[in-house]
Coordinates of C-alpha atoms (C1' of nucleotides) in Angstrom, one line a residue:
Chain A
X1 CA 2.2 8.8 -6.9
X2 CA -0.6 6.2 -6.1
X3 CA 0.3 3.6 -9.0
X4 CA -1.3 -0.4 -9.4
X5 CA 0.2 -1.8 -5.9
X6 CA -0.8 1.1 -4.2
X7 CA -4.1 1.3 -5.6
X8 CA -4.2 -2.6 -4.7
X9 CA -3.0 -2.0 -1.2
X10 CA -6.1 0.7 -0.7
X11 CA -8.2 -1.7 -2.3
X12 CA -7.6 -4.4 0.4
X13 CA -7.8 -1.7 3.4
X14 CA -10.8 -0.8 2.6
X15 CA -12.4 -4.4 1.6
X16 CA -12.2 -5.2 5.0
X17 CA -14.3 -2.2 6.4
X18 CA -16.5 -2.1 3.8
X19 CA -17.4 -5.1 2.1
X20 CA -21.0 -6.1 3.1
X21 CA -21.4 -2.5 5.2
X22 CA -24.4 -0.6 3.7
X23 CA -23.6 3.6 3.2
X24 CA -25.3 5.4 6.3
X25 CA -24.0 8.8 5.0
X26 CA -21.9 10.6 2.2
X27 CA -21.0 14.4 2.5
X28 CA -19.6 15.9 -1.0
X29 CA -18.0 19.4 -0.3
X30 CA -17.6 20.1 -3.9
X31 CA -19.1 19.8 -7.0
X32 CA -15.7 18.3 -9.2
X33 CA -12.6 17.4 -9.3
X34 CA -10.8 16.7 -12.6
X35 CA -14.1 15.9 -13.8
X36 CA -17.6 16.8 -12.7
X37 CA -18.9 14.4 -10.0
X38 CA -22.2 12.0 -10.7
X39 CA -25.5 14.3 -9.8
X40 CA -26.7 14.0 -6.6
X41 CA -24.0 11.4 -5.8
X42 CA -24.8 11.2 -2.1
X43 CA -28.7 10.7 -2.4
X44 CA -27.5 7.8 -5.0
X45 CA -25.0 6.5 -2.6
X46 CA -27.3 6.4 1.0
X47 CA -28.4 2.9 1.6
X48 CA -26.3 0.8 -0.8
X49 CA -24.6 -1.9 0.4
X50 CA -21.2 -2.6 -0.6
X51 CA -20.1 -5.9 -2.2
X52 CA -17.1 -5.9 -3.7
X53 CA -14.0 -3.8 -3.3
X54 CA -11.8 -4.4 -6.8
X55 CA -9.4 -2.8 -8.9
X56 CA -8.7 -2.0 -12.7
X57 CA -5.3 -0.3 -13.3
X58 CA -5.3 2.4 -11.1
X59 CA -9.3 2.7 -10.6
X60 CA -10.4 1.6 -7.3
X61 CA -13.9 0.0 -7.8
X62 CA -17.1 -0.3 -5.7
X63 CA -19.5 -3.0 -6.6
X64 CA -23.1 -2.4 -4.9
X65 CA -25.9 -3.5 -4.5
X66 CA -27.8 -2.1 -7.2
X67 CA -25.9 -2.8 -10.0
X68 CA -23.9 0.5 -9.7
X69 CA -20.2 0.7 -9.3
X70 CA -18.3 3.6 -7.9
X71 CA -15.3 4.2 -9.7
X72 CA -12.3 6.1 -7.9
X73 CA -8.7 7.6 -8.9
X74 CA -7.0 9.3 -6.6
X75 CA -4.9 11.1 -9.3
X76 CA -1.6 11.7 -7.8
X77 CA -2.0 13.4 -4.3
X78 CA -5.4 11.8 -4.1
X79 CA -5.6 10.2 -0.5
X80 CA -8.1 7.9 1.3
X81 CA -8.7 8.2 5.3
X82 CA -10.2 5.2 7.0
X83 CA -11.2 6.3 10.6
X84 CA -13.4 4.3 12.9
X85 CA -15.8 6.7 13.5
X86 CA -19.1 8.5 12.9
X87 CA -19.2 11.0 10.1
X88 CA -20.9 13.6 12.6
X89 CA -18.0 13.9 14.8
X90 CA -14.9 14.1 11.9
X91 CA -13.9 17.5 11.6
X92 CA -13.4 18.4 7.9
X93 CA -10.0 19.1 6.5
X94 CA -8.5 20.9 4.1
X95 CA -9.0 19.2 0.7
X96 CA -10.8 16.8 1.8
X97 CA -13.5 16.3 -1.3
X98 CA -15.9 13.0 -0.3
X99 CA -16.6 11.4 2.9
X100 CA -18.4 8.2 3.0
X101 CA -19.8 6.8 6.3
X102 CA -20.1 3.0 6.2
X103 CA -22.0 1.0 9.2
X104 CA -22.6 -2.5 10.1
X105 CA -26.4 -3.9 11.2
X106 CA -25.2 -4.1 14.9
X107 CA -25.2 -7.5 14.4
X108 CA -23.0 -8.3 17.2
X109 CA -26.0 -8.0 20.0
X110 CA -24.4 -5.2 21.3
X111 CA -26.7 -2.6 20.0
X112 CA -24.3 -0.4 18.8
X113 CA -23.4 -0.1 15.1
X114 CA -19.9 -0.3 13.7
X115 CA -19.4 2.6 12.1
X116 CA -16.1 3.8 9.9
X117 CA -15.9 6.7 7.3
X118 CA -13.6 6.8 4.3
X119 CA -12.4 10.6 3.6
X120 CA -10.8 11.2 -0.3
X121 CA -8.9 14.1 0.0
X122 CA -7.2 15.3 -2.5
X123 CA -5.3 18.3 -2.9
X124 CA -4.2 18.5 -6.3
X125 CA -7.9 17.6 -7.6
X126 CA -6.7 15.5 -10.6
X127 CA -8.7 12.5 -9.2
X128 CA -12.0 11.1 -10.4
X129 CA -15.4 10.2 -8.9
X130 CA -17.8 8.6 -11.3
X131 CA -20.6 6.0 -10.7
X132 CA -21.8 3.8 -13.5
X133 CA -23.7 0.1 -14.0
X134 CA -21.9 -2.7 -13.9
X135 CA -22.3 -3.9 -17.1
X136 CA -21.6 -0.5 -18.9
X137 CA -18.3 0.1 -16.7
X138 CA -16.2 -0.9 -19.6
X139 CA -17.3 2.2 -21.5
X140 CA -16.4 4.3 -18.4
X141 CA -14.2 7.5 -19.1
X142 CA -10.4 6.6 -18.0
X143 CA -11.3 2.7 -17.6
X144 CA -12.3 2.2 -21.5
X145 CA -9.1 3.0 -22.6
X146 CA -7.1 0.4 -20.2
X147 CA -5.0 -2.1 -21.9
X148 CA -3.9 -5.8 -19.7
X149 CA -3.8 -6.2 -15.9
X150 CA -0.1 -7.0 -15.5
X151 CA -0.9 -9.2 -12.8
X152 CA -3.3 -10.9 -15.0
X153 CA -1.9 -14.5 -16.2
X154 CA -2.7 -13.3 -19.2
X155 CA -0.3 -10.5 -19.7
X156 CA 2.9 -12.5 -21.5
X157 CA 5.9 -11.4 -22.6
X158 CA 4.0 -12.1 -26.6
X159 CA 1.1 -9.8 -25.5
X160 CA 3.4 -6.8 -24.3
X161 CA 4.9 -7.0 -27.3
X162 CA 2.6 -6.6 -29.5
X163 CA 1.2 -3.6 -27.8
X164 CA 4.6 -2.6 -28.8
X165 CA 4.8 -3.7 -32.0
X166 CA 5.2 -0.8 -34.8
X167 CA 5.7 2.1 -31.8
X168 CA 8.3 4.6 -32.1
X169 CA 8.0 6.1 -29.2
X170 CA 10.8 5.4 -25.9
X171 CA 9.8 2.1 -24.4
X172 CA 9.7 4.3 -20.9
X173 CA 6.8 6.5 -22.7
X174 CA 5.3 3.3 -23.8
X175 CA 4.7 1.5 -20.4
X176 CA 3.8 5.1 -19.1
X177 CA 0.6 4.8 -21.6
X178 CA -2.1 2.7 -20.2
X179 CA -3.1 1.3 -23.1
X180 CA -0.3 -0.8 -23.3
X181 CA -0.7 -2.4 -19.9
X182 CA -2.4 -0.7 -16.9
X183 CA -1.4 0.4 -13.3
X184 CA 2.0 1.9 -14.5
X185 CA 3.2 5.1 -13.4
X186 CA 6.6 6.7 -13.4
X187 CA 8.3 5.1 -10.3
X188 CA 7.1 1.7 -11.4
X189 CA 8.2 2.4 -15.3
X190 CA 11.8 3.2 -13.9
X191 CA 11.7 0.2 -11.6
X192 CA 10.7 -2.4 -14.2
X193 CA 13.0 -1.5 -17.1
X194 CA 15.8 -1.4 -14.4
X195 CA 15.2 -5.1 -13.3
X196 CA 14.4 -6.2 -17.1
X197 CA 17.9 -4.2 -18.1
X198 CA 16.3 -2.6 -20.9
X199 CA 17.3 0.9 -21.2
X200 CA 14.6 3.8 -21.3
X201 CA 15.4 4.9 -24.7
X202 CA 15.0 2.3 -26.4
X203 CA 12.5 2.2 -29.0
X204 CA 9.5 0.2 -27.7
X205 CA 9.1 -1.4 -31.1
X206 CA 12.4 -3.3 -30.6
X207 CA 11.1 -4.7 -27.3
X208 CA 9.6 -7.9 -28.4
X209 CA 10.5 -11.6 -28.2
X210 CA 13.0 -12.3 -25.4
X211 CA 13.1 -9.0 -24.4
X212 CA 9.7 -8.1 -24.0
X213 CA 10.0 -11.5 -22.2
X214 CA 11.9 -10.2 -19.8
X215 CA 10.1 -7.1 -19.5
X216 CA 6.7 -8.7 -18.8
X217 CA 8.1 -10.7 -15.9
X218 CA 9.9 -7.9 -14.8
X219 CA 6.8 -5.6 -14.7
X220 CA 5.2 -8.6 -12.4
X221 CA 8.3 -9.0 -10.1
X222 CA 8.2 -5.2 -9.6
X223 CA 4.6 -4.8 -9.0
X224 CA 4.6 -8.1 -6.9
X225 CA 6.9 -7.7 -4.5
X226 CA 5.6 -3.6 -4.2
X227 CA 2.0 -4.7 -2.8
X228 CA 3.9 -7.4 -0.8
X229 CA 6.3 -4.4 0.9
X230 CA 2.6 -2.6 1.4
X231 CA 0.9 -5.1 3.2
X232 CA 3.3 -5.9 5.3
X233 CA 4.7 -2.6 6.1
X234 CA 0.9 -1.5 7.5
X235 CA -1.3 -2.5 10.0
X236 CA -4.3 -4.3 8.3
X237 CA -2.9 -2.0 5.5
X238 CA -3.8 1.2 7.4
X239 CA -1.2 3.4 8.8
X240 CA -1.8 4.7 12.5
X241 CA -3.1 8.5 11.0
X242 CA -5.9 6.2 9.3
X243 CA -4.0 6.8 5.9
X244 CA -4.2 3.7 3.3
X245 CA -2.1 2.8 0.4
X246 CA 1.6 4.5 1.1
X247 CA 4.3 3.0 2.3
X248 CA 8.5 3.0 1.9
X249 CA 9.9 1.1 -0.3
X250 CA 13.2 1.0 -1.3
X251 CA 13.9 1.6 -5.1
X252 CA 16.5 0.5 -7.0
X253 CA 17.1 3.7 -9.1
X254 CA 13.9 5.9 -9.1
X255 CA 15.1 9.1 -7.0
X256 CA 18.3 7.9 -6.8
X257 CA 20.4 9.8 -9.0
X258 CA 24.2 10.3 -8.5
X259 CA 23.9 7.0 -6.5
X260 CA 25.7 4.0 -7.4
X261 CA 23.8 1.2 -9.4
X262 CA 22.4 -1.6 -7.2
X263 CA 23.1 -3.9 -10.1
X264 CA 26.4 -3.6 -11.6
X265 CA 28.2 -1.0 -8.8
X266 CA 28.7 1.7 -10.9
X267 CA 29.3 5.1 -9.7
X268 CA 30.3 3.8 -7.2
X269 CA 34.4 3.5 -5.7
X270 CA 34.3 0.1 -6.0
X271 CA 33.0 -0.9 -9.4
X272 CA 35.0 -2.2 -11.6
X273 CA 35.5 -2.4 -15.7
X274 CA 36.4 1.0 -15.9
X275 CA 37.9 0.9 -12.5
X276 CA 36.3 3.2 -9.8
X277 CA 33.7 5.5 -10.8
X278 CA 31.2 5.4 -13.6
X279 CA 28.0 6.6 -14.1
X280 CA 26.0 5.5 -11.5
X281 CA 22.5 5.9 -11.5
X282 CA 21.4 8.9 -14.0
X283 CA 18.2 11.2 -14.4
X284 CA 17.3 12.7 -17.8
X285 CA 13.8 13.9 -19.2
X286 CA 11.3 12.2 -21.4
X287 CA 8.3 13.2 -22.1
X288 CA 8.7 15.8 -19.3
X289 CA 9.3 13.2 -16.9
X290 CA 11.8 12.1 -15.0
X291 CA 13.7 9.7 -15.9
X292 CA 16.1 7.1 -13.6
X293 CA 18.4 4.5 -15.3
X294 CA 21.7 2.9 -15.5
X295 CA 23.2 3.6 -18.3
X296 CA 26.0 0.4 -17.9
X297 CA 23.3 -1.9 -16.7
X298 CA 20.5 -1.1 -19.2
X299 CA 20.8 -1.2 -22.8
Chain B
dC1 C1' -3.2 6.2 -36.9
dT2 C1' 0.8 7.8 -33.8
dT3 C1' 3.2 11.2 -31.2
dG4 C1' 4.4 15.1 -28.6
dG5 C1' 3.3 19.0 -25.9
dG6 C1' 0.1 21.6 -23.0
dT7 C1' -2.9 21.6 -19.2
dC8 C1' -5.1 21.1 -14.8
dC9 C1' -3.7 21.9 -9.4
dT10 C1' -1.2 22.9 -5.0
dG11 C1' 2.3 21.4 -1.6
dT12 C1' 7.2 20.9 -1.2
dG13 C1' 11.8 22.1 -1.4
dC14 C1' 15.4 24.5 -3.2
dG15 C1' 18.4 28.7 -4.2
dC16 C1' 19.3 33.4 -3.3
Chain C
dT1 C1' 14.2 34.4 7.6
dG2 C1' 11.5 35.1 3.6
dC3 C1' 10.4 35.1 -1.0
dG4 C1' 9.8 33.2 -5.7
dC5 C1' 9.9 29.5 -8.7
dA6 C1' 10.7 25.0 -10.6
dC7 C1' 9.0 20.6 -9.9
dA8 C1' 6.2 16.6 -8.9
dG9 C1' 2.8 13.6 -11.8
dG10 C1' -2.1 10.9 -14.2
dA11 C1' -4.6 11.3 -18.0
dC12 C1' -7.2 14.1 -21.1
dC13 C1' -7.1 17.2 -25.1
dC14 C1' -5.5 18.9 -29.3
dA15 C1' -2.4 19.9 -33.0
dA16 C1' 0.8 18.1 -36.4

DNA sequence: CTTGGGTCCTGTGCGC
DNA sequence: TGCGCACAGGACCCAA
């Protein structure tokens, strides 16, 4: 579920409590998850100082101070828990798989340290812990493969379509491939072809020029206004059980099917062409996943 | 090279 | 009310 604006809205929750905090504390309660977890990835972890909170596709990324970055997925039932509080007195939940304890200098004069813990749970265990240098994250396992930042300027409707230049495959398989562009899961696939009106069958290979175009700024309209809806829907982008990253958001046809289409009405009493009825908003299967799409609206 | 299918894992929600 | 099962999905892995 956790796709590129909710990966983005973690991102910023957590910048603000950690950024320039130094790890007082890390508790691992298992050895993997998808993957095996770095040796001794507390001892490696105690006393670094966080920098930088970023993001690359779906990787959350912690810069520190020695040159090492922590790389997280959360898969997709992996969660993050920001709680003001001292590692000592949390009580362990189920799933939960990594607790990092973060605390300020005391700075403030009052004596007393700030202290907050970020808790990756994760029940599903498809996420991924890894901590590598800096300058060798590129060949990290999961980030090496990563094709454009859609919210990079740099991703154009000519750059998307190249990726898909000379692919067979659906164009909703495609974007689901992160080597095409990263951050995209299912629910944002759906989404973007919707706006774009590009139907999910289509071979990717014929989304190029104009179309691709469209797609492109689709893709960035989509995402866009997604991390807006987060960051406005959450407190300082935490939610009041100390969970970051979800939020509602009203899709246009991911979920919805039998509904009518938000874009052209069909399925709906009042559409009209055909006069009442028509599709509506219809699910089929690719690549195992679900599918959402009008079949009127995109072609 | 591309492409498709299997796999991991467990909570949820549905039908009977 | 309870049980069983399909389903959800990100990304790696392998076979064709």
């Amino acid at each position: 579920m956790p796709e590129l604006p909710e990966v983005e809205t973690v991102r910023r929750g957590l910048a603000v409590r950690m950024e320039g905090r130094r790890i007082s504390r890390v508790d691992q309660y298992r050895p993997d998850l998808r993957f095996a977890m770095p040796e001794r990835l507390p001892q490696r972890l105690v006393g670094r100082r966080v920098l930088a909170m970023g993001r690359r596709g779906k990787y959350l990324l912690a810069n520190l101070d020695d040159g090492q970055v922590l790389v997280l997925h959360l898969g997709m039932s992996g969660r993050l828990l920001l709680r003001q509080q001292r590692l000592a007195d949390y009580r362990v939940g189920t799933h939960d798989h990594l607790i990092i304890e973060v605390e300020d200098g005391g700075e403030d004069g009052s004596g007393s340290k700030d202290t907050w813990i970020v808790v990756f749970n994760d029940a599903r265990r498809f996420g991924q812990v890894d901590l590598v240098p800096a300058d060798a994250l590129e060949q990290c396992r999961g980030i090496a493969a990563l094709g454009p930042e859609p919210l990079d300027p740099s991703f154009t409707g000519a750059v998307l379509g190249a990726a898909l230049a000379g692919r067979r495959t659906p164009i909703k398989a495609a974007l689901l491939d992160q080597q095409i562009v990263a951050g995209i899961g299912n629910i944002y696939a759906c989404e973007s072809l919707f706006r774009a009106g590009i139907s999910p069958r289509r071979s990717a290979a014929t989304v190029v020029g104009a179309r691709a175009e469209r797609l492109a700024g689709a893709i960035r309209g989509v995402l866009t206004e997604a991390i807006a809806a987060g960051g406005s829907s959450l407190r300082d982008y935490v939610q009041t059980d100390g969970e970051l990253g979800y939020f509602q958001h009203a899709w246009a046809v991911y979920d919805k099917e039998g509904q009518p289409c938000p874009g052209c009405s069909c399925g709906s009493d009042s559409a009209g062409l055909g006069g009442p009825g028509g599709p509506g908003i219809r699910r089929i299967v690719q690549g195992g996943r679900s599918t959402f799409y009008c079949p009127w609206r995109q072609r």
